[in-house]
Coordinates of C-alpha atoms in Angstrom, one line a residue:
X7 CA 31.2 -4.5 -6.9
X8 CA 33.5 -2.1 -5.7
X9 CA 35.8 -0.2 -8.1
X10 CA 39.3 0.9 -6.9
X11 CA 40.0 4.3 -8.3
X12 CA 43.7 3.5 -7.9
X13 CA 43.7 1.8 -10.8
X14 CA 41.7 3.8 -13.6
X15 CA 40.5 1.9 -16.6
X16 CA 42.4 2.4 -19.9
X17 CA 40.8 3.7 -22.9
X18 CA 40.5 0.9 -24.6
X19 CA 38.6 -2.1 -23.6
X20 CA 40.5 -4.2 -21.2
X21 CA 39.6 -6.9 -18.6
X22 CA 38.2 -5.5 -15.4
X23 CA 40.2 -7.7 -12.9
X24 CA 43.4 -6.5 -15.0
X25 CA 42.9 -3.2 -14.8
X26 CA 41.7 -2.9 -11.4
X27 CA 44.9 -4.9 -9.8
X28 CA 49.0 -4.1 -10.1
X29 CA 51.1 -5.1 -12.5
X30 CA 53.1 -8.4 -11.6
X31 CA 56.7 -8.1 -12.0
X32 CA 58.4 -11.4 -11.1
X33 CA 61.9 -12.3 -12.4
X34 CA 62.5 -14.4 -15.7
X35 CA 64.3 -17.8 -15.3
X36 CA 68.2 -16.7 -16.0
X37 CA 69.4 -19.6 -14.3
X38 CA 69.5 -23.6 -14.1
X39 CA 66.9 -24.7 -11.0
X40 CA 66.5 -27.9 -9.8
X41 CA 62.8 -28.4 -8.2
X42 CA 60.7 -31.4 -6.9
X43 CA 57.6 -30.1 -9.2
X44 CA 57.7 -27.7 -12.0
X45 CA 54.3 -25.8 -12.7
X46 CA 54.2 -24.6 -16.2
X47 CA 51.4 -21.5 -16.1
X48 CA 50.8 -19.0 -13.6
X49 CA 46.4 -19.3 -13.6
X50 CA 44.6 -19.7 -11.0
X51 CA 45.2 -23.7 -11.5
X52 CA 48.9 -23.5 -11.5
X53 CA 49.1 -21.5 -8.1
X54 CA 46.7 -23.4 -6.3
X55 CA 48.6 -26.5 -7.3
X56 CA 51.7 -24.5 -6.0
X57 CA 50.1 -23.6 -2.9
X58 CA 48.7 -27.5 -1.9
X59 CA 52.3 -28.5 -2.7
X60 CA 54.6 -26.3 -1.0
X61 CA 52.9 -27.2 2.0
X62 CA 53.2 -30.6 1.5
X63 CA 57.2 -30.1 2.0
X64 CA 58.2 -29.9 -2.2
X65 CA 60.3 -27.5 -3.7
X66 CA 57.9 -25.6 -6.5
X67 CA 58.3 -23.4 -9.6
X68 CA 56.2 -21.6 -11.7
X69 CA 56.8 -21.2 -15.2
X70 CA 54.9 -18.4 -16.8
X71 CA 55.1 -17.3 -20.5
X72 CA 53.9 -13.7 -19.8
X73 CA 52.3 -12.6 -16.6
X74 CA 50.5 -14.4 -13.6
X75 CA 46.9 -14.2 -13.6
X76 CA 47.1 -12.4 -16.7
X77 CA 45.6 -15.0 -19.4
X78 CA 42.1 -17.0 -19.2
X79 CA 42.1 -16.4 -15.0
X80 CA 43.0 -12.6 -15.7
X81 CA 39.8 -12.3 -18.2
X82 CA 37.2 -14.7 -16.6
X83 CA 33.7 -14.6 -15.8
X84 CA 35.0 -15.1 -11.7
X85 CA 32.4 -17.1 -10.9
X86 CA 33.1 -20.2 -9.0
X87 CA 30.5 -22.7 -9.3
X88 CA 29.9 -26.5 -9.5
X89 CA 27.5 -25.6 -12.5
X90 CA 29.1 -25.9 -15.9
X91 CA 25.9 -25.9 -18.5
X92 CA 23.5 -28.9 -18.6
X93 CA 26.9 -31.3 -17.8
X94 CA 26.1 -33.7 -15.0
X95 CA 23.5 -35.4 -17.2
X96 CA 25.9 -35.5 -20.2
X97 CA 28.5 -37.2 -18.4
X98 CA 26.3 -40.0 -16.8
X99 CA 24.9 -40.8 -20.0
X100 CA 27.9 -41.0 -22.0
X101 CA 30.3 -42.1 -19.3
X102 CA 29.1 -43.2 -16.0
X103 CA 27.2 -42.0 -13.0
X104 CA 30.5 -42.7 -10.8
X105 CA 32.2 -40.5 -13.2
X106 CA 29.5 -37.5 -13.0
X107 CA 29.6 -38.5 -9.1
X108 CA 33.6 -37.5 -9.2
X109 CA 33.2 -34.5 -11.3
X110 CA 31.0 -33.1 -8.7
X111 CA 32.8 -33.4 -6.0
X112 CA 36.0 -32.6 -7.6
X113 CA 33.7 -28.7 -8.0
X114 CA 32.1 -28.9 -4.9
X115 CA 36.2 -29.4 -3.4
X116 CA 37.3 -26.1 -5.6
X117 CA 34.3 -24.4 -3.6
X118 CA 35.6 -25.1 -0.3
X119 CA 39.0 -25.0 -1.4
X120 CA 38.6 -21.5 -2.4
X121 CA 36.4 -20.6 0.9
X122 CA 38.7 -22.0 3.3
X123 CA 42.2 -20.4 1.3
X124 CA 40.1 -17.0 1.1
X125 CA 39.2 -17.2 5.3
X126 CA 42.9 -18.5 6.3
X127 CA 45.0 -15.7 4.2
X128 CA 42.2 -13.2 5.5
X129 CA 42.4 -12.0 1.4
X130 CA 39.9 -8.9 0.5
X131 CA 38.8 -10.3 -3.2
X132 CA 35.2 -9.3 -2.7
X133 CA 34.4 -13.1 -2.4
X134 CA 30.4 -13.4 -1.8
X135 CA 27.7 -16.5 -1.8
X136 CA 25.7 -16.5 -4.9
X137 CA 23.4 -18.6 -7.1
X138 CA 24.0 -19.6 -10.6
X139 CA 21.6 -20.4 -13.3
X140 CA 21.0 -21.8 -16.5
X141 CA 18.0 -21.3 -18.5
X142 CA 15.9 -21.7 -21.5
X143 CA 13.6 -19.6 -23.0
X144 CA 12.1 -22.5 -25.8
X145 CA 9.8 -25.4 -24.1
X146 CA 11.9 -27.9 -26.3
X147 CA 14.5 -28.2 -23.6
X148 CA 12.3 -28.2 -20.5
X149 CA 12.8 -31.4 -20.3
X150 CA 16.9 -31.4 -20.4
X151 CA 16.7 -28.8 -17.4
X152 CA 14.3 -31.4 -15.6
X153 CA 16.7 -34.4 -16.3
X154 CA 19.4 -32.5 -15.3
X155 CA 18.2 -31.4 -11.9
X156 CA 17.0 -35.0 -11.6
X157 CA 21.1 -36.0 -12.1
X158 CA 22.5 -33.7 -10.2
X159 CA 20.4 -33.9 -7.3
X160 CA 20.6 -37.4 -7.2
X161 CA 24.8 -36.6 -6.7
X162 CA 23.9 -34.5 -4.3
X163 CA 24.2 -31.2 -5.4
X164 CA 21.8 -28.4 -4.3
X165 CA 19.6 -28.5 -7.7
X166 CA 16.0 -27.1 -8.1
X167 CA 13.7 -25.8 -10.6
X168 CA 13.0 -22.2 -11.1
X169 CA 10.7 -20.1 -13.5
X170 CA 12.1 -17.3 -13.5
X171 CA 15.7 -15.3 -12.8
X172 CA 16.5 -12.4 -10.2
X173 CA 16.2 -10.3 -13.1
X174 CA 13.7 -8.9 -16.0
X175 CA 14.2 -11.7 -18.3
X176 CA 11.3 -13.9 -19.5
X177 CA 12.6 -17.6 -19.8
X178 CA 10.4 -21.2 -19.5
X179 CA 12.9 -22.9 -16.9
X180 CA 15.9 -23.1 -15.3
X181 CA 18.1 -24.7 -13.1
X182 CA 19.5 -23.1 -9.9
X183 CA 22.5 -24.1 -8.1
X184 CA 22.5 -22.3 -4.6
X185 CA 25.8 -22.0 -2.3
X186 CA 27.7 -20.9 -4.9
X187 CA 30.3 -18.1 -5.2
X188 CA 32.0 -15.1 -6.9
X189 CA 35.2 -13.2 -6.6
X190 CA 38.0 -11.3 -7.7
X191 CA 40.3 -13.4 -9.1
X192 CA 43.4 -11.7 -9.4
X193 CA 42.6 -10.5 -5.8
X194 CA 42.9 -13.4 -4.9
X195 CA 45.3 -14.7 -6.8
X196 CA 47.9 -12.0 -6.2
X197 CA 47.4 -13.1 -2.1
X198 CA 47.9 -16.4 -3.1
X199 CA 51.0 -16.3 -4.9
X200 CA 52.3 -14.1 -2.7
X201 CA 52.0 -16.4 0.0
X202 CA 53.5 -18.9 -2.3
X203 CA 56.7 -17.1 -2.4
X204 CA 56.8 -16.6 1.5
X205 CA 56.5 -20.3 2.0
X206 CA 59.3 -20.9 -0.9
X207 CA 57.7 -21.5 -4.2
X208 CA 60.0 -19.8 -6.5
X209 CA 57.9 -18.1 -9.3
X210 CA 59.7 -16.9 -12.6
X211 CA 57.4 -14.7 -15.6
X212 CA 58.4 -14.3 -19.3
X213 CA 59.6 -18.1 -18.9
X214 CA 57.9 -19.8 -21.9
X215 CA 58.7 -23.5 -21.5
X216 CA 59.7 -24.3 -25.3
X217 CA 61.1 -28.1 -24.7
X218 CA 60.2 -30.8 -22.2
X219 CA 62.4 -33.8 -21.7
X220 CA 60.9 -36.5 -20.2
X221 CA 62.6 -38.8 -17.5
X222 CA 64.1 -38.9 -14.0
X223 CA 64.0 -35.7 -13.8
X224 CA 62.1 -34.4 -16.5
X225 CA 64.1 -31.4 -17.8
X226 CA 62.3 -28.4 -19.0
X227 CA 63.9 -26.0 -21.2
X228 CA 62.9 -21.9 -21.3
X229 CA 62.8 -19.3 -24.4
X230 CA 65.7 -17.9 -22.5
X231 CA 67.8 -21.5 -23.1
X232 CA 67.2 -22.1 -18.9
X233 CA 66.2 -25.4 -17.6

């Protein structure tokens, strides 16, 4: 991956994606708002929901308590996969297949989703095709990898079996996922939210939401005393 020298790592240990991206600086709520939807956190879930809503005609806010991009998105392991451990199995057996059928697809969307977004804006987060794994290295769970790619084959997912990993590791199976994807996510995420604002979604930082009302309208109130 490549590594911007514009933005040298700190001494002490800090998240890649963090330290290799700008500081946000958007303005705290100081002021009543009235909005259609208000989006409390500013991950990578709060600004695609901003995105797919703006567009959809609404007036949007985002509600961050520190920084955009700066909490579990700004210190993730940026893969973006339908692959989630030995789940797919787990959720047909304890739920439903039509369940385990719905979670998939609900992944396989967030890949496209992020695809498509990443082609459209034209945004340089180093997005690239990739596979993902998971593996054992004891026989006793040979069999959970084979009922696995069993399930999530069957809900069509790209699922096979493998023996070994593109790297020196000695392991008894594994499952591969092809087709799916890694990135940078505050890249990404700073396009995004960018192109939030230009299409009207008003964004406000240091805005912990403290008190939430509920009814028509819901009325949420900020550290700062703003609603």
């Amino acid at each position: 991956m490549h590594i911007d020298k514009e933005y040298p790592f700190s001494k002490s240990p800090q998240s890649y994606w963090l330290a290799s991206t700008p500081v946000t600086k958007y303005p705290a709520l100081m002021e009543d708002v009235k909005v259609d939807v208000a989006i409390i956190g500013g991950g990578i879930t709060g600004i695609s929901c901003a995105y797919e809503l703006v567009q959809e005609g609404l007036k949007v806010a985002i509600l961050e308590s520190d920084r955009i991009s700066q909490g579990t998105t700004g210190h993730t392991t940026a893969k973006i996969t339908s692959q989630h451990g030995l789940i797919y199995n787990k959720i047909k057996n304890q739920i439903s297949e039509e369940f385990a059928k719905q979670y998939a697809d609900a992944n396989e969307y967030a890949l496209s989703f992020i695809r498509k977004t990443v082609k459209e804006l034209e945004i340089e987060c180093n997005l690239t095709t990739e596979s993902a794994y998971v593996f054992t290295q004891q026989d006793e769970y040979i069999q959970e990898i084979n009922n696995e790619i069993a399930t999530a084959s069957n809900l069509g997912l790209s699922a096979s079996f493998v023996n070994q990993l593109p790297f020196s590791l000695p392991i008894k199976a594994a499952i591969r996922f092809d087709n799916q994807a890694q990135f940078h996510p505050r890249k990404y995420l700073l396009k995004l939210a960018q192109e939030c604002i230009n299409k009207g979604v008003q964004i406000y930082e240091q805005s912990r939401v403290v008190d939430i009302i509920e009814g028509s309208p819901y009325i949420l109130t900020t550290g700062q005393g703003k609603k």
